[in-house]
mmCIF file of C-alpha atoms in Angstrom:
data_model
loop_
_atom_site.group_PDB
_atom_site.id
_atom_site.type_symbol
_atom_site.label_atom_id
_atom_site.label_comp_id
_atom_site.label_asym_id
_atom_site.label_seq_id
_atom_site.Cartn_x
_atom_site.Cartn_y
_atom_site.Cartn_z
ATOM 1 C CA UNK L 1 22.001 84.512 -56.834
ATOM 2 C CA UNK L 2 24.310 81.547 -56.421
ATOM 3 C CA UNK L 3 22.769 80.910 -53.044
ATOM 4 C CA UNK L 4 19.280 80.768 -54.581
ATOM 5 C CA UNK L 5 20.288 78.147 -57.147
ATOM 6 C CA UNK L 6 21.999 75.931 -54.576
ATOM 7 C CA UNK L 7 18.917 76.100 -52.366
ATOM 8 C CA UNK L 8 16.702 75.172 -55.314
ATOM 9 C CA UNK L 9 18.873 72.161 -56.250
ATOM 10 C CA UNK L 10 18.999 71.032 -52.583
ATOM 11 C CA UNK L 11 15.189 71.086 -52.399
ATOM 12 C CA UNK L 12 14.882 69.210 -55.681
ATOM 13 C CA UNK L 13 17.367 66.514 -54.609
ATOM 14 C CA UNK L 14 15.569 66.029 -51.289
ATOM 15 C CA UNK L 15 12.251 65.489 -53.069
ATOM 16 C CA UNK L 16 13.784 63.116 -55.627
ATOM 17 C CA UNK L 17 15.527 60.978 -53.021
ATOM 18 C CA UNK L 18 12.237 60.108 -51.295
ATOM 19 C CA UNK L 19 10.534 58.839 -54.454
ATOM 20 C CA UNK L 20 12.663 55.651 -54.931
ATOM 21 C CA UNK L 21 12.311 54.885 -51.236
ATOM 22 C CA UNK L 22 8.543 55.194 -51.460
ATOM 23 C CA UNK L 23 8.397 53.025 -54.598
ATOM 24 C CA UNK L 24 10.613 50.406 -52.934
ATOM 25 C CA UNK L 25 8.400 50.335 -49.843
ATOM 26 C CA UNK L 26 5.213 49.885 -51.890
ATOM 27 C CA UNK L 27 6.795 47.107 -53.987
ATOM 28 C CA UNK L 28 8.077 45.386 -50.857
ATOM 29 C CA UNK L 29 4.597 45.376 -49.313
ATOM 30 C CA UNK L 30 2.975 44.104 -52.517
ATOM 31 C CA UNK L 31 5.517 41.323 -53.046
ATOM 32 C CA UNK L 32 5.447 40.325 -49.369
ATOM 33 C CA UNK L 33 1.652 40.184 -49.358
ATOM 34 C CA UNK L 34 1.597 38.218 -52.619
ATOM 35 C CA UNK L 35 4.173 35.747 -51.297
ATOM 36 C CA UNK L 36 2.224 35.273 -48.075
ATOM 37 C CA UNK L 37 -0.997 34.655 -50.004
ATOM 38 C CA UNK L 38 0.690 32.159 -52.335
ATOM 39 C CA UNK L 39 2.176 30.194 -49.440
ATOM 40 C CA UNK L 40 -0.978 30.379 -47.294
ATOM 41 C CA UNK L 41 -3.312 29.269 -50.081
ATOM 42 C CA UNK L 42 -1.038 26.363 -51.037
ATOM 43 C CA UNK L 43 0.019 27.638 -54.441
ATOM 44 C CA UNK L 44 3.663 27.195 -53.449
ATOM 45 C CA UNK L 45 5.433 25.127 -50.800
ATOM 46 C CA UNK L 46 2.432 22.781 -50.480
ATOM 47 C CA UNK L 47 2.985 19.008 -50.450
ATOM 48 C CA UNK L 48 2.191 17.568 -53.854
ATOM 49 C CA UNK L 49 -0.330 14.731 -54.138
ATOM 50 C CA UNK L 50 -0.335 12.809 -57.421
ATOM 51 C CA UNK L 51 -3.583 11.089 -58.301
ATOM 52 C CA UNK L 52 -1.970 9.293 -61.247
ATOM 53 C CA UNK L 53 -4.320 10.708 -63.906
ATOM 54 C CA UNK L 54 -2.353 12.655 -66.528
ATOM 55 C CA UNK L 55 0.047 14.008 -63.937
ATOM 56 C CA UNK L 56 -2.559 16.251 -62.329
ATOM 57 C CA UNK L 57 -2.113 17.127 -58.691
ATOM 58 C CA UNK L 58 -4.970 16.922 -56.220
ATOM 59 C CA UNK L 59 -5.303 18.119 -52.670
ATOM 60 C CA UNK L 60 -8.091 15.689 -51.777
ATOM 61 C CA UNK L 61 -5.994 12.496 -51.677
ATOM 62 C CA UNK L 62 -6.915 10.246 -48.778
ATOM 63 C CA UNK L 63 -4.153 9.165 -46.469
ATOM 64 C CA UNK L 64 -4.346 5.476 -45.650
ATOM 65 C CA UNK L 65 -2.533 4.582 -42.430
ATOM 66 C CA UNK L 66 -0.196 1.614 -42.355
ATOM 67 C CA UNK L 67 -1.497 -1.611 -40.844
ATOM 68 C CA UNK L 68 -0.642 -2.101 -37.211
ATOM 69 C CA UNK L 69 1.981 -4.718 -36.501
ATOM 70 C CA UNK L 70 0.743 -7.936 -34.976
ATOM 71 C CA UNK L 71 1.522 -7.390 -31.323
ATOM 72 C CA UNK L 72 0.187 -8.603 -28.051
ATOM 73 C CA UNK L 73 0.502 -7.464 -24.480
ATOM 74 C CA UNK L 74 1.438 -9.587 -21.503
ATOM 75 C CA UNK L 75 0.234 -8.013 -18.270
ATOM 76 C CA UNK L 76 2.609 -8.370 -15.344
ATOM 77 C CA UNK L 77 1.184 -8.846 -11.877
ATOM 78 C CA UNK L 78 1.203 -5.711 -9.696
ATOM 79 C CA UNK L 79 4.279 -5.537 -7.475
ATOM 80 C CA UNK L 80 4.691 -3.737 -4.165
ATOM 81 C CA UNK L 81 8.369 -3.393 -3.331
ATOM 82 C CA UNK L 82 9.687 -2.278 0.039
ATOM 83 C CA UNK L 83 12.635 0.042 -0.399
ATOM 84 C CA UNK L 84 15.608 0.246 1.926
ATOM 85 C CA UNK L 85 16.836 3.470 3.424
ATOM 86 C CA UNK L 86 15.560 6.129 5.796
ATOM 87 C CA UNK L 87 11.822 6.060 6.302
ATOM 88 C CA UNK L 88 10.596 2.773 4.909
ATOM 89 C CA UNK L 89 8.951 3.471 1.585
ATOM 90 C CA UNK L 90 7.062 1.294 -0.818
ATOM 91 C CA UNK L 91 6.924 1.285 -4.586
ATOM 92 C CA UNK L 92 3.819 0.104 -6.397
ATOM 93 C CA UNK L 93 4.769 -1.029 -9.883
ATOM 94 C CA UNK L 94 2.464 -2.294 -12.645
ATOM 95 C CA UNK L 95 3.651 -2.920 -16.198
ATOM 96 C CA UNK L 96 2.845 -4.694 -19.435
ATOM 97 C CA UNK L 97 5.175 -6.211 -21.980
ATOM 98 C CA UNK L 98 4.666 -5.500 -25.669
ATOM 99 C CA UNK L 99 5.501 -8.689 -27.554
ATOM 100 C CA UNK L 100 5.256 -10.020 -31.068
ATOM 101 C CA UNK L 101 2.020 -11.990 -31.339
ATOM 102 C CA UNK L 102 3.891 -15.170 -32.234
ATOM 103 C CA UNK L 103 5.836 -15.040 -28.932
ATOM 104 C CA UNK L 104 2.998 -14.096 -26.594
ATOM 105 C CA UNK L 105 2.633 -17.609 -25.109
ATOM 106 C CA UNK L 106 6.417 -17.979 -24.707
ATOM 107 C CA UNK L 107 6.669 -14.727 -22.763
ATOM 108 C CA UNK L 108 3.594 -15.632 -20.692
ATOM 109 C CA UNK L 109 5.364 -18.876 -19.785
ATOM 110 C CA UNK L 110 8.478 -16.930 -18.651
ATOM 111 C CA UNK L 111 6.494 -14.373 -16.639
ATOM 112 C CA UNK L 112 7.710 -15.645 -13.206
ATOM 113 C CA UNK L 113 11.337 -15.088 -14.274
ATOM 114 C CA UNK L 114 10.482 -11.635 -15.596
ATOM 115 C CA UNK L 115 8.796 -10.738 -12.300
ATOM 116 C CA UNK L 116 11.841 -12.002 -10.400
ATOM 117 C CA UNK L 117 14.346 -9.967 -12.402
ATOM 118 C CA UNK L 118 12.219 -6.798 -12.128
ATOM 119 C CA UNK L 119 11.703 -7.296 -8.391
ATOM 120 C CA UNK L 120 15.438 -7.786 -7.842
ATOM 121 C CA UNK L 121 16.358 -4.746 -9.905
ATOM 122 C CA UNK L 122 13.820 -2.414 -8.286
ATOM 123 C CA UNK L 123 14.890 -3.475 -4.781
ATOM 124 C CA UNK L 124 18.498 -2.606 -5.602
ATOM 125 C CA UNK L 125 17.739 0.873 -6.972
ATOM 126 C CA UNK L 126 18.516 3.803 -4.682
ATOM 127 C CA UNK L 127 15.255 5.344 -3.377
ATOM 128 C CA UNK L 128 16.610 8.842 -4.082
ATOM 129 C CA UNK L 129 16.876 7.888 -7.756
ATOM 130 C CA UNK L 130 13.240 6.778 -7.798
ATOM 131 C CA UNK L 131 12.119 10.214 -6.637
ATOM 132 C CA UNK L 132 13.773 11.929 -9.614
ATOM 133 C CA UNK L 133 11.120 12.369 -12.356
ATOM 134 C CA UNK L 134 13.676 12.229 -15.162
ATOM 135 C CA UNK L 135 15.050 8.891 -13.934
ATOM 136 C CA UNK L 136 11.975 6.947 -15.045
ATOM 137 C CA UNK L 137 13.202 6.733 -18.650
ATOM 138 C CA UNK L 138 16.575 5.336 -17.558
ATOM 139 C CA UNK L 139 14.900 2.867 -15.193
ATOM 140 C CA UNK L 140 12.540 1.762 -17.936
ATOM 141 C CA UNK L 141 15.426 1.171 -20.346
ATOM 142 C CA UNK L 142 17.332 -0.833 -17.717
ATOM 143 C CA UNK L 143 14.286 -2.956 -16.900
ATOM 144 C CA UNK L 144 13.517 -3.565 -20.584
ATOM 145 C CA UNK L 145 17.067 -4.756 -21.224
ATOM 146 C CA UNK L 146 16.879 -7.177 -18.285
ATOM 147 C CA UNK L 147 13.527 -8.523 -19.487
ATOM 148 C CA UNK L 148 14.912 -9.006 -22.994
ATOM 149 C CA UNK L 149 17.838 -10.981 -21.587
ATOM 150 C CA UNK L 150 15.460 -13.264 -19.675
ATOM 151 C CA UNK L 151 13.025 -13.809 -22.550
ATOM 152 C CA UNK L 152 15.532 -13.873 -25.390
ATOM 153 C CA UNK L 153 16.219 -11.358 -28.126
ATOM 154 C CA UNK L 154 13.338 -10.370 -30.381
ATOM 155 C CA UNK L 155 10.480 -11.522 -28.164
ATOM 156 C CA UNK L 156 9.788 -8.403 -26.067
ATOM 157 C CA UNK L 157 9.524 -5.158 -27.997
ATOM 158 C CA UNK L 158 8.808 -2.727 -25.178
ATOM 159 C CA UNK L 159 8.059 -2.366 -21.491
ATOM 160 C CA UNK L 160 4.992 -0.239 -20.805
ATOM 161 C CA UNK L 161 4.834 1.175 -17.293
ATOM 162 C CA UNK L 162 1.206 1.410 -16.244
ATOM 163 C CA UNK L 163 1.701 2.448 -12.617
ATOM 164 C CA UNK L 164 4.785 3.714 -10.784
ATOM 165 C CA UNK L 165 3.804 5.088 -7.378
ATOM 166 C CA UNK L 166 6.248 5.794 -4.579
ATOM 167 C CA UNK L 167 4.762 6.217 -1.096
#
């Protein structure tokens, strides 16, 4: 008889232990689905846009881009540079200088010096370095710094490489 009661309590405890697990699973699915819907629909975690009228938020606010800075571009003449080393190679280089609009004529006037400093630098660079695709960013930074030294600080904002072909 004692064996029958222990078997009955074992069966009852097994059935009871599954009920909280099942309730927890259902609640987890409902809360997860509700949280996903709230985030997906923009109820929560959405960027707030204030239209200024009684503190109400709107989602239809227009984004107005900032005005472009007043810049100009000075095109440098195309350069073909013969490289030293095994198997004579040539580099075709075309670039433009991004300048503040107020300094465009000054930089245009100094263009021969800029061409000279770029030509001298590119001739001195190791041809193996030119073949490395990741080296272009370092070369660009070096050339920009040399151009800024020639033209003076604050005149040239950036060096834009239009063509860089090694053959």
